[in-house]
Amino acid sequence: MPAPAPKSNNAQHQTLTTILRNIILEYPSGGGVLRELCQNADDAGATTIEFVLDTKTHITTNILHQGLAEYQGPALLAYSDSMFTEEDFDSLSRIGDSRKRDDMSVTGKFGRGFNSVYNWTDTPSILSGGDLLILDPHFTWSKAVSPESPGGPRWDYVQDIKNGFGTMMRNQLSAFSSIIKEFDNPFPGTIIRLPLRTSLESKIVPGKTTSQEDILEVFEKFAKEIVDSLLFLRNVNTIVMRVDSPKSDSFYAKAVVKAEGRDGVNKGFKEVFVEQIEEVYEKDFIMEIALETIKGEEKAVIAEKFVISHYMKKEAENKQLQEWAREKKLFPWIAIATPVEAAVPFNGRLFTTLPLPVHTKHPVHIHGLFSITPDRSNIHAGGDRTMAGTSDTNLGASWNTWLFRECLPHVWIRNIGFLNGMPEGKHTGWDFWPAGIQGEEQAGQLWMGVLNLVFQRIVKRDLKLLPTICGRVGKKKEILFASKVEEAIRDALSQAGCLVVIPPEDRRSELSKLKVKDLGIEELTVATVRDSLSKLKDSLENLTPENRGVLLDYVLSSGPGDYATLGFCHAPLLPISNDKFCSFDHSDPKLFFPMTTKEADLFKHYPRMIDRKKLSTETYQQMKKSIKELDHTTCISTWTTTEAASYCENYIFTNPRPARNANFITLPSSESRKLIELFWDWVGNAGKINHKQLSANLSVLDGLWLIPTMGDGLYHRISTTERGFSILDVSNLGYIGKFLKEEAWEIHEGDGTQYPIYTGEGFSVFTSTLRDLRYIDDSENVEYLISWLVENSTNFVDRLLEASKIKLLEHLGREVKMNIKLEEKKIAARERIGMLSLFREAVPTGENHDSSNQPWISLKDGFTYIGIEKIPVKLDADHTKFIDTSQYSGDPLLSIGLMRCPPIGKIIEDFVVPKIKTTRDLPLRVQLVTFALAKFEELSDECRQQLSRMEIVPVDEDGKMQKCPANVVDRSLEEYFFPEEYRIPSLKFYDKYISALRELGMVSKIDHKFVLDRILEYSQKSYTKREVREKAEKLITNYKPSQKLPEEYLMCQWIPASFEEKDGLYNATECRGLKDGTLVKYAMPVMKIPVSQQWERVLGWNKPLAAKYVLRQLKGATKAKDSPALRHLITSELKTLMECKKDFIEDEWVPDTRGFYHRACDIFPHDLPHGDLSPYFGTLPPKFQQNTSCISLLEIMGMNDMPTFCQLKELQDRLAAKGPLNDNDLRIALFIVKEVGARFAEEDLNGFKAPDSKCLLLPLKDLTAGDPGPDDGDRAILHQEISLETIKQLNIATFQSRGLDSLVDLNFEDDFAQRESPATAISDTLERYGAATTFNEYLANAEDSGSATKITWILDNSEGYSVEKLISKELERAQGPALFCFNDGQFSERDFRAVIDIGIGSKQNDRSKIGKFGRGALTMYHWTSVPSFISGDSFVIFERAIPTFELRNEKTSSWNEAKA
């Protein structure tokens, strides 16, 4: 059964394949195709979209046309619940001329976007309602279905089924069964089916097919942005993607929108933009999008929430811009989507309904009807100064700028306000404010700089939206502003509840440029913070001590000069005992400030004592320095001796209170004893005077028990003398005295052990007396100290803790060095110190090695001792012990001279490097290497050389493969190497030892040697072209060589290039760089990236091309009709082309202005004066005419300025062979006749032809010009468009001349015989011109000659001229009297010819001349029958044309007539 006739035809009426191929360059394959289909569906009002990958093959027999069988296989189906209208079908047939262009209710321009489907298919089809449309852009099968208008047959399938074509139509429609199951009724929606391209012969995308895997990959990628794609659609709320497979659905994704208030967007769009009855539409709402995905066994469900804000404005203020934008369907519509609950890391993008590939760094998505670039990859941003200000590009940039500067801040403020009003209260900070400008690159992006505008507008509108550090928002009068504050101060102000606006770091740079004072905002200063805290004094209970301290530091940071009003700061910030705080209020009770740490410890029990430990160092020093100002302006004061004595009585001697007459008391409390020690220290510092003055200051201390002795807290009362024991005096408050007292007392408290130590420190009067009496010995005497330590080694030194032993040895080292000068005493001291157990052997550092477990030893066992710092590896050597020196400071071992302590570099050289060479223990080797490299700066050159030759650099992850430093490469150069080479140090090793590796010879830069190495490696066959291409292109891009490559390297095939869309690797002689693309693209492969001049020079690309490539390029460019490529080739390779011109001299390679190509000899450099000879000959295009190289080459190859006679004759012969001439050939034939007549009349015209009235070319001799008479019917008539001038030039016979020739037989006619019948012309002239006019006519002729300056008339009445030997006997009559006319100008050749051609004249078409020579000259026949004249070297005699004709009845002109 034949197929039913389609009800109409929607063929796309243009040359589709080329146009479609160009369109899909703007709409590349991938998610962009799905986005375009979504855009179209949304514009059509669809609410649901479903994409189905149908993997099945459907019925291929008994269908609408057997040519459609190949399209019944796997396909992508796109369903939407909206239906195609007639306008939609019509728009589809108008590629790039969609009716939606003028439809303001939609945002898309249906037509070009839809055609992105041709990325995947050659024959899309559309089922909507009862219509089935199948597009056939190749015009293959549709010619048979719709011969008159193929390309897009459209059927009413429901009606056709009813009309008896059910089986055929159902078979055809089975390909839609993944979505629709029955076809008897119109389908309430639209299905676009895209059969996947299986043929490589497509003219749209040649050589490329589309697989199911390709579509599945697009599904998976699109699923990642499906949520974003729904944000700004106005209608679509569901998008589904699934696979329909007989096996199982291998992929499924479904996104569903839930958004109350979204419906109003459509209404707003209609009222503001379409009907224009409203000025503004604004809307904020929450959009929740649920996305379910299933891939194989994996199932995922995510939900994301956005706050959407829309702003639509009727028009822009700039009327010109508004008119342009509306013409382009660009409306002032801006919207943002804020991700309050995102399932994946967020990256803000630009949208034009659907996402653009432009990331903005903003924390929101931004939608706007932007002016975008043709490739849809960016928005117009201006910057091209070569374009007019009214160009679409610059107007588009202006439009985008206006959207970002005017509309976007407005909608963003709405969005921030909406977020702040959400019940969760989580979005009041900076998170969703515009991003700040970061660097110059962002400063040039249109969408940046919005932060500043949003901030200023909020301030000017006095909105309570400014985010503060305490989590609340405020207005401009409520807040303090600071562009940057230390983090600690920020946290403290935040906890205090201060409304301070501090932009985060990424927004700080932009907002810090604002002049906030001009905006009415107070800046954050010490003064403003004091005021703010004073106002908040009653609400600071929860302020932590740490933050109070930070704020205290800040309010004091302005210095003493600003303390005048400090006493009015009521904020409780000053720390006192019991974790309480006081203010600076000058009306409060006195508050004591500790001037020293010991003073603070001493008076710590006083309730109104500032707790120094809770003050920062800076604040403490500031207060100490400014104590006088503080004492004067605030409640802060300092201790006096009287107040201190009262403090001792009330806080030290109280529990129990001693009897007033007791000389000795025991203070069991260690704290009390400590306080007494501190008291004496304070007294000494307070006195700072001699004994007498000190005694005077201490008079208030009489009766207090303050003199310490050794025992369990035994103290003596002042004014009561008590003799001390002759024991070690540690009362001098020196380092060792204090140390010994503390250590002895600690041991004493532990087990009651008592030591001969005097502890009367701080009371130097009694101590001096005791020393004078030799009851005590000074512990500062190092020799006595060493002896005392040796004697008490067991019960004192050995019982010291680790830290104490270290301190003791450090002290001994200093004292020996400074105070023992004699060498023999030093030796004695060294031996005795070595007897003390103050040393430990060194052990490796690390988790498994704890030096605290090592026993303390003395140096008495006969080993060689070497002092070393702690190292991560264990060292061993015969008869050597390594002593750990890292625990000591001040190098006491060297000071005492106990052992040699070489630098770590020497240790590595002597002990570590040899071990690296010999050990086979990989973990140990790694430890040794890392230790050596960690101390690299301390190694000698010799040691470094040894390491550089050793395989110490791990190049794999487990460290088993190691190489020498010179054989590895800096990780910054990793991109140039393949993993299989194992040339890159492991990341952790590299990061840690990069400097050392570079010093040891690691390749760290690209140089000539590096390039040669890479070329050899890239040319290996073991790598794929893609792998080599990536690395080779980076090498060529990033390095500029200076040295020439050896010849063998030029032949390595490593350079990635492409020829005829095929990629490959080539040597330097086989390809060229991108810059030479136009020069060689038809001859050899071309790189896809730019190549520097240095590389061109190194690769030999700065030299001329070989002749074979030049010729190949010439032929390719000619075949492709690529004129720019031809010009470029001629300009660049002129010399080569000239040398090999014989190889293409007969080729038709030169373009003309009409697009035809010719041999060089068949082209002319400019337009011919009388027309053109296209297509047989051509005129050189202007750009070729302006190219001197082109002109030079073409002239050498035979180009003439004008066509030669031979060329014209040959062309005429070609035309004659065709028979009757068509219009164009007739035009050319007429041109040839006119050109030959004008330029080549003197040539041999034998065989030359002209067109007759029947458009046949006939020899001139067979043609007759003019109107035939009744007896001339058999003669060939010359074509009527040939001018009289040309007839004369070519001496073509006329019907008149042929009639005269039949009457007269002239025996003699020289070159200047008047060839037209003269009798009638002369007679007529003499009738109309009287004799007197002769003088006027000849005067005019002389003037018109242009060379005559004078004219003379002579009447010669002589009779005696000879009549012998004349030219002709008949001339005897002319030898008598005559009238002469002389002028000093000369006849031209044309003048001679004009005299012959009666009535035509040489001046007939010359508007600069007065006369028309010919008629006027004939007045000479008033005077003679045989006129003659001489001009130049010519002598002309006219004979009467017809002997029987009598001029004016042979009237004789007499002398008298002439004289008259």
PDB file of C-alpha atoms in Angstrom, residues 153 396 464 573 618 851 978 1065 1159 1182 1246 1256 1446:
ATOM      1  CA  PRO A 153       6.880  16.163   5.445  1.00  0.00           C
ATOM      2  CA  GLY A 396      25.048  44.584  24.718  1.00  0.00           C
ATOM      3  CA  LYS A 464      18.197  47.158  59.228  1.00  0.00           C
ATOM      4  CA  LEU A 573      36.935  45.027  82.571  1.00  0.00           C
ATOM      5  CA  GLU A 618      51.124  44.776  76.504  1.00  0.00           C
ATOM      6  CA  SER A 851      65.098  10.009  76.048  1.00  0.00           C
ATOM      7  CA  PHE A 978      54.798  10.523  31.816  1.00  0.00           C
ATOM      8  CA  LEU A1065      52.349  13.637  15.543  1.00  0.00           C
ATOM      9  CA  ARG A1159      44.749  31.192 -15.474  1.00  0.00           C
ATOM     10  CA  PRO A1182      40.572  44.628  -5.083  1.00  0.00           C
ATOM     11  CA  ASN A1246      40.574  38.172 -41.611  1.00  0.00           C
ATOM     12  CA  LEU A1256      25.162  33.901 -34.510  1.00  0.00           C
ATOM     13  CA  GLU A1446      28.517  68.332 -60.820  1.00  0.00           C
TER      14      GLU A1446
END
